[in-house]
Amino acid sequence: MSTFITHRLAVAIAAGLTLPSTVSMAAPLVEEIVVSASPHQRSAEQIAGNVSALSGQALAAANRTSLGATLAGEVGISNSSFGPAAGQPVVRGQSGKRLAILSNSMASSDVAAQSADHAIAFDTLLLDRIEIIRGPATLRYGPGAIGGVINLIDNRIHAEPLDQLEGAVDLRYADNGDLASAATRVDVGDGRHALHFDGSHSRNNDLEIPGRANSDDLDQPRGILVNSANQTSAVGVGYTFHQDSVLWGVSANTLNQRYGVPGEHLHLVGHDEHDEHDEHDEHDEHDEHDEHDEHDERTEITLRRSTVNGRWRYDHDGAVWQQFSSDLQYSEYQHTEWGVGEQQRINEARFEVEQFNWRSEALYQTQQNHKGALGWQFDHKQSSVTAEQPLTPDSTTKAAGLFWLGEWQRNHLRLELGSRLDWQQISASERPERRDNALYNASGALIYNSAGSGWSAPIVALRLDRSERAPTVEELYSDGYHAATSAVEQGLATLNSEQAWNGELNARWRWPTAQQRPIQFEATLYRNQFDRFTYLSSLVDSSGWQRYSSDSDACSTALSDFDDSAEQFAAAPLCYQYHQQAAIFQGFEVELRLPIASHHQIGLQADRVRSKLDDGYAVPRVPADSAVLSWQSNYHHWQWQAAVERVKAQHRVGRAETSSKGYTTLSLAINYQWQQFNFGLAVDNLTDTEIRNAASVIRGQAPEAGRTVMLSLRYTIE
């Protein structure tokens, strides 16, 4: 993906829906894409590792209410959808803790990595750029990012002087879920001072789907994904000062979100557990609650994230040291999970996170063919959970790291090396011991580039990494019922750091043609081999899978712990515990752009990831093989697009998981550009196909959206 940007089908696609298809649209050739992956401001094709970026019209086309859905059109990336609001990226089968989600190169402060039903607290409508980074450059941002780094850049603090007025207004509507969204941003500067303002609001009702959410439950309504409504609002401001070689800036932003969590049966167990407690403490309220139909109960999440950022940079341009920079971020995050009935609203759990991040970096060049970067990073995070039976204890996590990146150029060869040393300490309430981990990560890459400006020769890169990640609070100390997995989860305090070796071979070609665009091709092979892969697995004994008994407050397979009732045993939640064992992930990614006439282009992309644990089972929730064939035509101010996506069935599933069926979708779009206005009409999932996402925890209870007709209007000032 480094030589060109892939993104989803419609420039006009509405931002608010978690739409099913990973449709790709061919983009005009972009010669230079400067990305934050390189401390030396290299273009994407000059960077080791697989790097891609979404910005401008491509980002506008891809926008969704969740980050996972926004990036799902990128090759090798899927969406772990938990309804339209909570979707996290899955990169080459890796997600959550193995994927670093950054805000302006600083760590995010939400709790999305703890659970699939927790939304990533960003509004992609307000982002200036999204960058997906793999390779040595990931060492700049933290340890253990085996899946890579996703950097969300909002441009509230301007990296370069601004001496004009810039802005945009974005309006969208979709018939599915009656989605409506509006976003605006304004930037104004005089070359020295720059001001920024942005704001957005979006909402959608329950999504329309083909058939029933759970095809095995005939009592469910047809054609609707119950409890999938979502509402998000955000506002941000920024100020930047430039003078000679100095930059300093400050920004602040706040996001509020309220969304439903689909999959009713996931919450009934949790409510039953909650109501048992009420029977002892608040009997009257419990009796009133029992009068209601349990199927009217649902779970809703409200969250608020507030962040203040500061940045300082000095361009020294000396004989050795070239630049010094420092970034600060302070964030507060609150997240409440509600049990909602017809006549009451119960606060089931409240998550709070307070986080401070500090990152500094210095760039140097000792000779003409050698340059590098040195830096350090400090993070302090306090987390608390308030609930009757909190899944994790209150905790404080401190982390500090030192990193170095260096590169050497000789003729057509460039060597890139990186090294990072980290220390992490976790202190948890009611746990006398502290967990201290020392981590070492290293990366190396060799790039051969003999191509000229026409790219008639390939660019080949070979990369090898050693990654190490410390266990998190939930992996160590979880102990309770978790609605997202419909299970009782138990941590393992004796977990060691997770280690992996990662290899990648990437080749890119570009052939000039008589058409306006060249032929472009990119292929990647990769393999991740874990020594101690940390994962959540069902507890099994000689009699089968263990389930949680509320009577004995323990996991068991004995019917005597369930009143000798097979039905009660079958209805009880499964028991899961974190384990470690060796694991392998391997796969490929392929992209092709082929112009067939001056105004037409055919695109093809395909990806596959295979996983295997040491015990022979597959890793849970690994995406299925997928391929997209697209066609694009441009004539004057018009653009037409069509794409067919095929996703294979996924039978390589984890223990206690069910297979997912394959599917084929068709999407169409028309786009018209008139001066500064962009009008769009798109139809996604034209055939109204039922889509069960293999990477989703609740694929059996919550399919993706059905046919969706979308309208958009975008006005830009440049």
XYZ file of C-alpha atoms in Angstrom:
718
model
C 0.000 0.000 0.000
C 2.929 2.335 0.231
C 2.859 3.479 -3.383
C -0.774 4.291 -3.523
C -3.711 4.774 -1.228
C -6.599 2.318 -1.156
C -9.882 3.239 0.369
C -13.473 2.196 0.350
C -15.851 2.583 -2.495
C -17.804 5.762 -2.367
C -16.554 9.284 -2.028
C -20.161 9.864 -1.027
C -20.449 7.106 1.565
C -22.160 8.236 4.759
C -19.915 8.459 7.764
C -22.164 7.043 10.399
C -22.766 3.437 9.461
C -20.695 0.359 10.042
C -21.093 -0.821 6.491
C -20.154 -4.337 5.538
C -18.172 -4.249 2.359
C -14.462 -3.595 2.219
C -14.706 -1.958 -1.167
C -11.655 -0.348 -2.672
C -11.550 2.614 -5.025
C -8.591 3.410 -7.239
C -7.091 6.765 -6.359
C -5.124 9.141 -8.529
C -1.398 8.583 -8.289
C 0.169 10.406 -5.376
C 3.896 10.894 -5.872
C 4.826 12.074 -2.388
C 3.047 11.218 0.847
C 4.942 12.498 3.875
C 4.001 10.358 6.856
C 4.789 10.494 10.563
C 6.267 6.995 10.236
C 9.555 8.598 9.241
C 11.291 11.082 11.552
C 13.002 12.451 8.422
C 9.807 13.238 6.486
C 10.196 10.592 3.813
C 7.514 9.721 1.299
C 5.609 6.495 1.852
C 7.403 4.528 -0.862
C 10.760 5.350 0.758
C 9.855 3.839 4.133
C 10.668 0.304 5.218
C 7.636 -1.702 6.172
C 4.096 -1.495 4.890
C 2.895 2.090 5.332
C -0.301 3.713 4.085
C -2.279 6.877 4.701
C -5.809 8.196 4.297
C -6.400 11.927 3.948
C -8.463 14.459 2.039
C -11.147 13.047 -0.225
C -10.043 9.460 0.386
C -10.593 9.866 4.127
C -13.918 11.603 3.521
C -15.014 8.599 1.464
C -14.001 6.058 4.081
C -15.396 7.773 7.179
C -17.623 5.796 9.555
C -18.753 6.102 13.153
C -16.039 3.637 14.190
C -12.360 3.570 13.356
C -12.494 -0.115 12.454
C -15.171 0.466 9.823
C -13.309 3.507 8.488
C -10.184 1.454 7.820
C -11.858 -1.794 6.752
C -11.292 -0.999 3.071
C -7.519 -1.013 3.496
C -5.934 -4.257 2.384
C -5.086 -6.502 5.336
C -7.407 -4.628 7.731
C -10.773 -5.828 9.046
C -13.318 -4.498 11.513
C -14.051 -6.266 14.811
C -17.552 -4.806 14.753
C -19.627 -4.835 17.924
C -22.442 -2.854 16.327
C -22.011 0.350 14.294
C -20.418 2.387 17.108
C -17.839 -0.015 18.543
C -15.582 -1.269 15.778
C -11.844 -1.719 16.232
C -9.282 -2.310 13.464
C -7.907 -5.823 13.025
C -4.555 -5.682 11.203
C -3.306 -9.023 9.876
C -5.315 -10.768 12.576
C -3.926 -8.542 15.370
C -6.043 -6.102 17.385
C -6.503 -4.620 20.825
C -3.304 -4.618 22.862
C -1.085 -5.596 19.914
C -2.190 -2.575 17.906
C -1.153 0.908 19.060
C -3.915 3.491 18.454
C -2.344 6.953 18.725
C -3.702 10.478 18.755
C -1.159 12.834 17.192
C 1.595 10.308 18.002
C 0.479 10.069 21.646
C -1.206 7.112 23.356
C -5.001 7.078 23.436
C -6.617 7.133 26.875
C -9.802 5.114 26.347
C -10.520 1.507 27.357
C -11.168 0.158 23.859
C -8.321 -2.370 24.070
C -9.966 -4.006 27.096
C -13.070 -5.188 25.262
C -14.607 -5.375 21.799
C -17.783 -3.566 22.937
C -15.808 -0.472 23.994
C -15.655 2.202 21.297
C -12.424 3.930 20.323
C -13.076 7.468 21.545
C -12.360 9.441 18.363
C -14.612 11.004 15.743
C -13.036 10.190 12.395
C -15.039 12.998 10.764
C -12.672 15.489 12.407
C -9.406 13.806 11.479
C -7.045 15.387 8.980
C -5.167 12.164 8.320
C -4.941 8.509 9.369
C -1.636 6.683 9.001
C -1.110 2.927 9.280
C 2.509 2.106 10.125
C 4.429 -1.165 10.262
C 8.167 -1.646 10.439
C 11.058 -0.029 12.364
C 9.202 3.280 12.750
C 6.712 1.700 15.188
C 9.504 1.759 17.796
C 9.073 5.537 18.004
C 5.717 5.110 19.723
C 5.891 2.200 22.125
C 6.728 -1.471 22.690
C 4.878 -4.518 21.459
C 2.926 -2.994 18.560
C 3.114 -6.286 16.671
C 0.097 -5.436 14.528
C 1.439 -1.962 13.829
C 0.595 1.624 14.717
C -2.466 3.615 13.656
C -1.829 7.329 14.083
C -4.871 9.647 14.109
C -3.831 13.188 13.161
C -6.243 16.105 13.642
C -3.966 19.047 12.669
C -5.266 21.201 15.524
C -1.614 22.123 16.056
C -0.197 23.010 12.632
C 3.175 21.492 11.808
C 3.808 24.165 9.155
C 2.991 27.906 9.051
C -0.458 28.826 7.734
C -1.079 32.158 5.996
C -4.593 31.725 4.626
C -8.128 30.594 5.421
C -8.896 26.884 5.064
C -11.940 24.879 6.017
C -14.570 22.325 5.151
C -18.219 21.506 5.796
C -19.378 17.903 5.489
C -23.072 16.856 5.462
C -24.257 13.254 5.122
C -27.491 11.262 5.172
C -28.212 7.537 4.831
C -31.569 5.803 4.717
C -30.383 2.793 6.729
C -30.826 3.774 10.356
C -31.890 7.281 9.292
C -28.321 8.452 9.722
C -27.525 12.158 9.676
C -24.187 13.816 10.340
C -22.597 17.236 10.066
C -18.989 18.274 10.574
C -17.020 21.456 10.068
C -13.479 22.685 10.492
C -11.906 26.120 10.079
C -8.193 27.052 10.029
C -6.938 30.607 9.716
C -3.411 31.998 10.005
C -1.165 34.940 9.161
C 2.084 32.982 8.751
C 3.009 33.269 12.426
C -0.211 32.602 14.338
C -2.721 29.900 13.394
C -6.132 29.160 14.900
C -8.157 25.991 14.465
C -11.766 25.068 15.259
C -13.691 21.885 14.539
C -16.996 20.346 15.548
C -19.232 17.462 14.576
C -22.510 15.765 15.413
C -23.904 12.491 14.100
C -26.683 10.124 15.021
C -28.368 7.021 13.694
C -31.244 4.830 14.810
C -31.219 1.036 14.866
C -29.783 -0.392 11.652
C -31.741 -2.370 9.092
C -30.444 -5.868 8.382
C -31.478 -8.807 6.195
C -33.433 -11.347 8.253
C -33.068 -11.705 12.012
C -30.087 -10.637 14.084
C -29.912 -14.170 15.506
C -31.327 -16.546 12.925
C -31.760 -19.241 15.607
C -34.062 -17.048 17.720
C -37.473 -16.955 16.033
C -38.791 -14.522 18.663
C -36.528 -11.743 17.389
C -37.927 -9.155 14.964
C -36.904 -9.382 11.324
C -35.036 -6.648 9.492
C -33.705 -4.659 12.460
C -30.569 -4.790 14.626
C -32.063 -3.923 17.991
C -30.099 -1.541 20.221
C -27.652 -0.378 17.529
C -28.466 3.339 17.717
C -25.581 5.760 18.162
C -25.068 9.461 18.816
C -21.724 11.290 18.831
C -20.707 14.926 19.221
C -17.243 16.459 19.394
C -15.580 19.863 19.465
C -11.928 20.921 19.317
C -9.779 24.069 19.242
C -6.096 24.719 18.635
C -3.513 27.497 18.504
C -0.039 27.380 16.917
C 2.795 29.895 16.964
C 5.623 29.840 14.396
C 8.673 32.085 14.534
C 11.893 31.375 12.681
C 12.906 27.877 13.776
C 10.515 27.548 16.725
C 7.039 26.068 16.893
C 4.824 25.768 19.907
C 1.137 25.006 20.095
C -1.709 23.896 22.309
C -5.027 22.206 21.587
C -8.044 20.869 23.457
C -10.946 18.671 22.465
C -13.925 16.878 23.977
C -15.951 13.957 22.635
C -19.287 12.634 23.934
C -20.867 9.421 22.700
C -23.921 7.344 23.545
C -24.551 4.026 21.843
C -26.359 0.741 22.218
C -24.609 -2.616 22.448
C -26.392 -5.188 20.236
C -26.928 -8.815 21.220
C -29.645 -8.955 23.871
C -28.736 -12.364 25.255
C -25.276 -11.053 26.077
C -26.768 -8.774 28.695
C -29.409 -11.018 30.252
C -26.818 -13.022 32.173
C -25.220 -9.844 33.410
C -28.563 -8.425 34.494
C -29.512 -11.631 36.257
C -26.255 -11.458 38.172
C -26.886 -7.821 38.980
C -30.452 -8.450 40.099
C -29.361 -11.250 42.430
C -27.348 -8.652 44.273
C -30.317 -6.265 44.345
C -32.460 -8.998 45.900
C -30.349 -8.759 49.043
C -29.855 -4.990 49.164
C -32.788 -3.400 47.331
C -35.520 -6.038 47.270
C -38.332 -3.706 46.274
C -36.518 -2.382 43.227
C -35.678 -5.946 42.204
C -39.322 -7.030 42.426
C -40.363 -4.132 40.217
C -37.656 -5.109 37.758
C -38.885 -8.716 37.649
C -42.312 -7.583 36.442
C -40.815 -6.507 33.124
C -40.149 -8.747 30.201
C -36.451 -9.580 30.311
C -36.243 -9.160 26.530
C -36.955 -5.433 26.970
C -33.627 -5.062 28.735
C -30.657 -3.715 26.834
C -27.186 -2.358 27.477
C -26.176 1.187 26.612
C -22.799 2.896 26.923
C -22.122 6.593 27.427
C -18.594 7.976 27.288
C -16.750 11.259 27.479
C -13.120 11.936 26.588
C -11.379 15.281 27.156
C -7.801 15.912 26.055
C -5.296 18.770 26.198
C -2.195 18.602 23.982
C 0.965 20.683 23.828
C 3.779 20.627 21.295
C 7.181 22.304 21.014
C 9.689 21.993 18.164
C 13.026 23.610 17.402
C 14.621 23.225 13.962
C 18.316 23.481 14.785
C 19.848 22.572 11.411
C 23.302 22.191 12.954
C 26.288 20.124 11.922
C 24.954 17.070 13.781
C 21.647 17.818 15.518
C 18.852 18.752 13.128
C 15.708 19.067 15.221
C 14.384 18.806 18.792
C 10.726 18.262 19.663
C 8.537 17.460 22.631
C 4.847 16.491 22.930
C 2.657 16.482 26.044
C -0.857 15.119 26.483
C -3.269 15.004 29.409
C -6.517 13.050 29.058
C -9.554 12.242 31.161
C -11.931 9.488 30.124
C -15.233 8.367 31.669
C -17.316 5.462 30.431
C -20.554 4.164 31.960
C -22.378 0.950 31.064
C -26.127 1.101 31.687
C -28.723 -1.625 32.015
C -31.828 -0.084 30.489
C -35.368 -1.426 31.028
C -38.815 -0.029 30.346
C -38.999 1.916 33.605
C -35.485 2.092 34.979
C -31.868 2.694 34.088
C -29.206 0.923 36.162
C -25.568 2.004 36.371
C -23.851 -1.369 35.980
C -20.233 -0.252 35.651
C -18.228 2.936 35.388
C -14.712 3.102 33.938
C -12.454 6.094 34.576
C -9.008 6.735 33.127
C -6.659 9.636 33.828
C -3.511 9.617 31.700
C -0.440 11.769 31.154
C 1.994 11.234 28.258
C 5.295 12.922 27.469
C 7.354 12.175 24.398
C 10.581 13.875 23.219
C 12.714 13.270 20.146
C 15.965 14.568 18.639
C 17.021 14.111 15.003
C 20.664 13.928 13.971
C 22.847 13.432 10.895
C 26.495 12.500 11.449
C 27.461 12.099 7.810
C 25.874 12.368 4.403
C 24.743 8.753 4.280
C 23.746 8.293 7.940
C 20.951 9.913 9.920
C 18.839 8.896 12.868
C 16.615 9.795 15.804
C 16.892 9.462 19.580
C 13.957 9.795 21.927
C 12.285 8.956 25.175
C 8.710 8.469 26.322
C 6.912 8.532 29.679
C 3.335 7.432 30.415
C 1.353 7.523 33.653
C -2.128 6.003 33.692
C -4.645 5.618 36.515
C -7.654 3.382 35.874
C -10.642 2.560 38.048
C -13.799 0.489 37.659
C -16.845 1.097 39.864
C -19.289 -1.811 39.816
C -20.899 -4.378 42.101
C -18.534 -6.983 40.695
C -15.796 -5.102 38.806
C -14.087 -7.154 36.138
C -10.679 -5.610 36.927
C -9.236 -3.876 40.014
C -8.249 -0.219 40.193
C -4.704 0.187 38.948
C -1.834 2.545 38.214
C 0.447 1.874 35.253
C 3.768 3.661 34.816
C 5.912 3.212 31.730
C 9.123 4.754 30.431
C 11.045 4.022 27.257
C 14.151 4.973 25.285
C 14.345 4.482 21.521
C 16.788 4.919 18.660
C 16.297 4.749 14.892
C 19.128 4.900 12.367
C 19.529 4.524 8.623
C 22.436 4.207 6.204
C 22.224 4.817 2.456
C 24.690 3.384 -0.065
C 23.839 3.603 -3.750
C 20.548 1.730 -4.224
C 20.619 0.070 -0.791
C 19.335 1.514 2.467
C 19.637 -0.151 5.870
C 17.228 0.849 8.641
C 17.706 -0.251 12.253
C 15.748 0.474 15.390
C 16.006 -0.393 19.061
C 13.827 0.339 22.083
C 14.161 -0.365 25.819
C 11.088 -0.015 28.074
C 10.158 -0.427 31.702
C 6.571 -0.911 32.895
C 5.143 -1.133 36.401
C 1.550 -2.055 37.350
C 0.182 -1.478 40.851
C -3.320 -2.892 41.402
C -5.606 -2.429 44.404
C -5.895 -5.401 46.752
C -2.785 -6.849 45.127
C 0.247 -6.617 47.421
C 2.753 -7.319 44.660
C 3.720 -4.894 41.912
C 4.339 -6.132 38.395
C 7.584 -4.851 36.892
C 8.573 -5.692 33.328
C 11.667 -4.732 31.354
C 11.061 -4.960 27.605
C 13.362 -4.940 24.603
C 12.214 -4.407 21.016
C 14.375 -4.260 17.892
C 13.784 -3.956 14.170
C 15.844 -4.033 11.003
C 15.056 -3.559 7.327
C 16.955 -3.621 4.049
C 15.516 -1.694 1.095
C 16.669 -2.000 -2.506
C 15.512 0.874 -4.703
C 16.967 1.295 -8.183
C 13.779 2.781 -9.585
C 13.769 6.198 -11.150
C 10.903 8.651 -11.243
C 9.001 6.382 -13.635
C 9.310 3.339 -11.350
C 10.061 0.873 -14.149
C 12.094 -1.161 -11.615
C 10.750 -2.638 -8.367
C 11.369 -1.451 -4.822
C 12.003 -4.438 -2.543
C 12.118 -4.361 1.266
C 12.969 -7.134 3.721
C 12.140 -6.566 7.393
C 12.768 -8.511 10.622
C 11.510 -7.456 14.074
C 11.709 -8.704 17.623
C 8.691 -7.569 19.659
C 7.959 -7.827 23.358
C 4.790 -6.754 25.183
C 4.076 -6.708 28.915
C 0.788 -8.202 30.190
C -2.019 -5.737 30.904
C -4.183 -5.331 33.998
C -7.092 -7.296 32.519
C -4.805 -10.144 31.418
C -3.354 -10.375 34.915
C -6.258 -9.630 37.235
C -9.637 -10.044 35.471
C -12.163 -11.862 37.647
C -15.862 -11.603 36.815
C -18.621 -11.707 34.217
C -17.998 -9.895 30.932
C -20.998 -9.111 28.735
C -18.881 -8.651 25.584
C -17.849 -12.315 25.580
C -20.921 -13.700 27.411
C -18.475 -15.358 29.769
C -16.775 -15.256 33.130
C -13.179 -14.150 32.561
C -10.230 -14.881 34.816
C -6.799 -13.331 34.620
C -3.530 -15.137 35.269
C -1.164 -13.275 37.585
C 1.815 -15.420 36.545
C 1.776 -14.336 32.889
C 5.140 -13.410 31.387
C 5.806 -10.809 28.727
C 4.644 -11.744 25.242
C 7.442 -12.191 22.690
C 7.370 -12.519 18.914
C 9.600 -12.565 15.847
C 8.088 -10.845 12.812
C 9.258 -11.038 9.214
C 8.002 -9.284 6.085
C 8.944 -9.224 2.397
C 7.443 -6.396 0.362
C 7.777 -5.587 -3.348
C 6.320 -2.615 -5.235
C 6.253 -1.877 -8.941
C 5.079 1.019 -11.040
C 5.087 0.856 -14.857
C 4.511 4.006 -16.937
C 1.756 3.748 -19.561
C 0.286 5.922 -22.258
C -2.671 6.528 -19.945
C -2.861 9.181 -17.247
C -2.054 6.639 -14.547
C 0.672 3.989 -14.438
C 0.166 0.324 -13.693
C 0.757 -0.199 -9.978
C 1.365 -3.456 -8.149
C 2.324 -4.312 -4.591
C 2.682 -7.663 -2.839
C 3.574 -8.499 0.766
C 4.353 -11.766 2.536
C 4.551 -11.791 6.344
C 4.926 -14.133 9.301
C 4.576 -13.491 13.058
C 5.910 -16.212 15.356
C 5.063 -15.871 19.055
C 6.955 -17.595 21.826
C 4.333 -16.642 24.444
C 1.094 -15.580 22.791
C -1.395 -14.297 25.385
C -5.026 -15.091 24.637
C -8.368 -15.741 26.310
C -9.390 -19.419 26.129
C -12.281 -21.473 27.489
C -11.626 -23.613 30.575
C -11.947 -27.320 29.773
C -11.676 -30.409 31.950
C -12.185 -34.109 31.199
C -15.976 -33.613 31.136
C -15.992 -30.686 28.729
C -16.272 -26.903 28.863
C -16.647 -25.380 32.302
C -19.498 -22.981 33.064
C -20.019 -20.544 35.911
C -22.276 -21.586 38.784
C -23.685 -18.680 40.795
C -24.620 -21.106 43.596
C -21.050 -22.266 44.170
C -19.441 -19.092 42.767
C -17.074 -21.267 40.756
C -16.536 -22.718 37.306
C -17.567 -26.344 36.982
C -18.883 -29.101 34.720
C -20.697 -30.937 37.540
C -24.502 -30.794 37.227
C -24.721 -30.844 41.031
C -23.469 -27.252 40.984
C -26.418 -26.320 38.741
C -29.280 -27.913 40.756
C -28.837 -31.070 38.656
C -30.430 -29.200 35.755
C -28.986 -29.646 32.265
C -30.964 -26.610 31.086
C -29.518 -24.435 33.837
C -26.030 -25.680 32.979
C -26.511 -24.921 29.260
C -27.761 -21.402 30.036
C -24.849 -20.559 32.353
C -21.970 -18.478 30.964
C -18.807 -20.229 29.828
C -15.619 -19.752 31.831
C -12.531 -18.304 30.173
C -9.002 -17.691 31.407
C -5.957 -15.999 29.931
C -3.246 -18.420 28.787
C 0.074 -18.318 26.978
C 1.461 -20.631 24.327
C 3.321 -20.492 21.039
C 1.397 -19.206 18.018
C 1.965 -18.385 14.359
C 0.297 -15.803 12.106
C 1.187 -15.692 8.436
C -0.366 -14.384 5.255
C -0.156 -12.188 2.191
C -1.544 -8.951 0.738
C -1.789 -8.070 -2.962
C -2.907 -4.887 -4.744
C -3.108 -4.047 -8.441
C -4.212 -0.893 -10.296
C -4.555 -1.343 -14.059
C -5.588 1.570 -16.342
C -7.447 0.247 -19.386
C -8.165 3.577 -21.090
C -7.616 7.245 -20.458
C -10.668 7.454 -18.179
C -10.999 3.903 -16.824
C -9.168 1.794 -14.289
C -9.563 -1.687 -12.845
C -8.455 -2.467 -9.308
C -7.839 -5.730 -7.499
C -6.882 -6.382 -3.899
C -6.751 -9.582 -1.879
C -5.508 -10.627 1.548
C -5.230 -13.736 3.680
C -4.119 -14.440 7.238
C -3.696 -17.869 8.812
C -3.209 -18.502 12.524
C -2.382 -21.539 14.620
C -1.788 -22.083 18.306
C 0.678 -24.657 19.561
C -2.206 -26.948 20.608
C -3.484 -27.061 17.016
C -6.458 -24.717 17.392
C -6.761 -21.493 15.424
C -6.588 -18.136 17.200
C -10.123 -16.821 17.848
C -11.756 -14.240 15.563
C -9.239 -14.205 12.726
C -10.627 -12.511 9.570
C -11.553 -14.628 6.565
C -9.860 -14.440 3.153
C -11.173 -11.568 1.043
C -10.809 -10.143 -2.459
C -12.191 -7.014 -4.141
C -12.542 -6.323 -7.863
C -13.325 -2.681 -8.645
C -13.884 -0.479 -11.672
C -13.579 3.307 -11.800
C -14.321 5.774 -14.574
C -13.661 9.517 -14.662
C -15.060 11.989 -17.155
C -14.767 15.741 -16.626
C -16.290 16.376 -13.170
C -17.948 12.952 -12.877
C -16.700 9.756 -11.307
C -18.411 6.342 -11.466
C -17.405 3.355 -9.423
C -18.465 -0.241 -8.905
C -16.956 -2.962 -6.765
C -17.582 -6.616 -6.028
C -16.200 -8.083 -2.824
C -15.923 -11.773 -2.047
C -15.253 -12.946 1.510
C -14.755 -16.671 2.008
C -16.276 -18.711 4.790
C -14.139 -18.934 7.922
C -13.911 -22.481 9.257
C -10.515 -22.024 10.961
C -11.981 -20.859 14.260
C -10.889 -20.886 17.871
C -12.007 -23.352 20.492
C -15.729 -22.935 21.366
C -16.211 -20.683 18.314
C -18.603 -21.248 15.415
C -17.786 -20.898 11.721
C -18.919 -17.914 9.652
C -20.406 -18.139 6.167
C -18.879 -16.514 3.121
C -20.621 -13.737 1.220
C -20.439 -11.572 -1.899
C -21.447 -7.901 -2.020
C -21.913 -5.333 -4.773
C -21.530 -1.578 -4.280
C -22.020 1.374 -6.630
C -21.247 5.100 -6.402
C -21.504 8.292 -8.442
C -19.587 11.434 -7.561
C -19.703 14.942 -9.007
C -17.198 17.746 -8.324
C -18.293 21.317 -9.053
C -15.835 24.025 -8.015
C -15.480 23.624 -4.237
C -18.549 21.398 -3.868
C -18.539 17.614 -3.916
C -21.852 15.748 -4.336
C -22.132 12.014 -3.840
C -24.656 9.206 -4.174
C -23.745 5.642 -3.229
C -25.453 2.310 -2.698
C -23.617 -0.134 -0.475
C -24.488 -3.825 -0.190
C -26.818 -3.464 -3.163
C -27.972 -7.091 -2.984
C -28.908 -6.787 0.722
C -26.649 -9.717 1.596
C -26.462 -11.075 5.134
C -22.932 -10.489 6.396
C -21.484 -12.215 9.458
C -18.050 -10.786 10.207
C -15.581 -13.497 11.254
C -13.602 -10.967 13.331
C -16.649 -9.985 15.422
C -17.339 -11.414 18.881
C -21.094 -11.172 18.248
C -21.264 -12.251 14.624
C -23.949 -14.801 15.531
C -26.162 -12.123 17.105
C -25.381 -8.991 15.065
C -24.849 -9.057 11.284
C -23.595 -6.013 9.404
C -25.937 -3.430 7.876
C -28.103 -4.302 4.893
C -28.619 -2.264 1.722
C -27.777 1.388 2.321
C -28.389 4.414 0.101
C -26.172 7.360 0.973
C -26.041 11.043 0.060
C -23.264 13.497 0.879
C -22.316 17.100 0.317
C -18.848 18.449 1.057
C -17.677 22.043 0.675
C -13.990 22.912 1.022
C -12.065 26.174 1.307
C -8.434 25.913 0.243
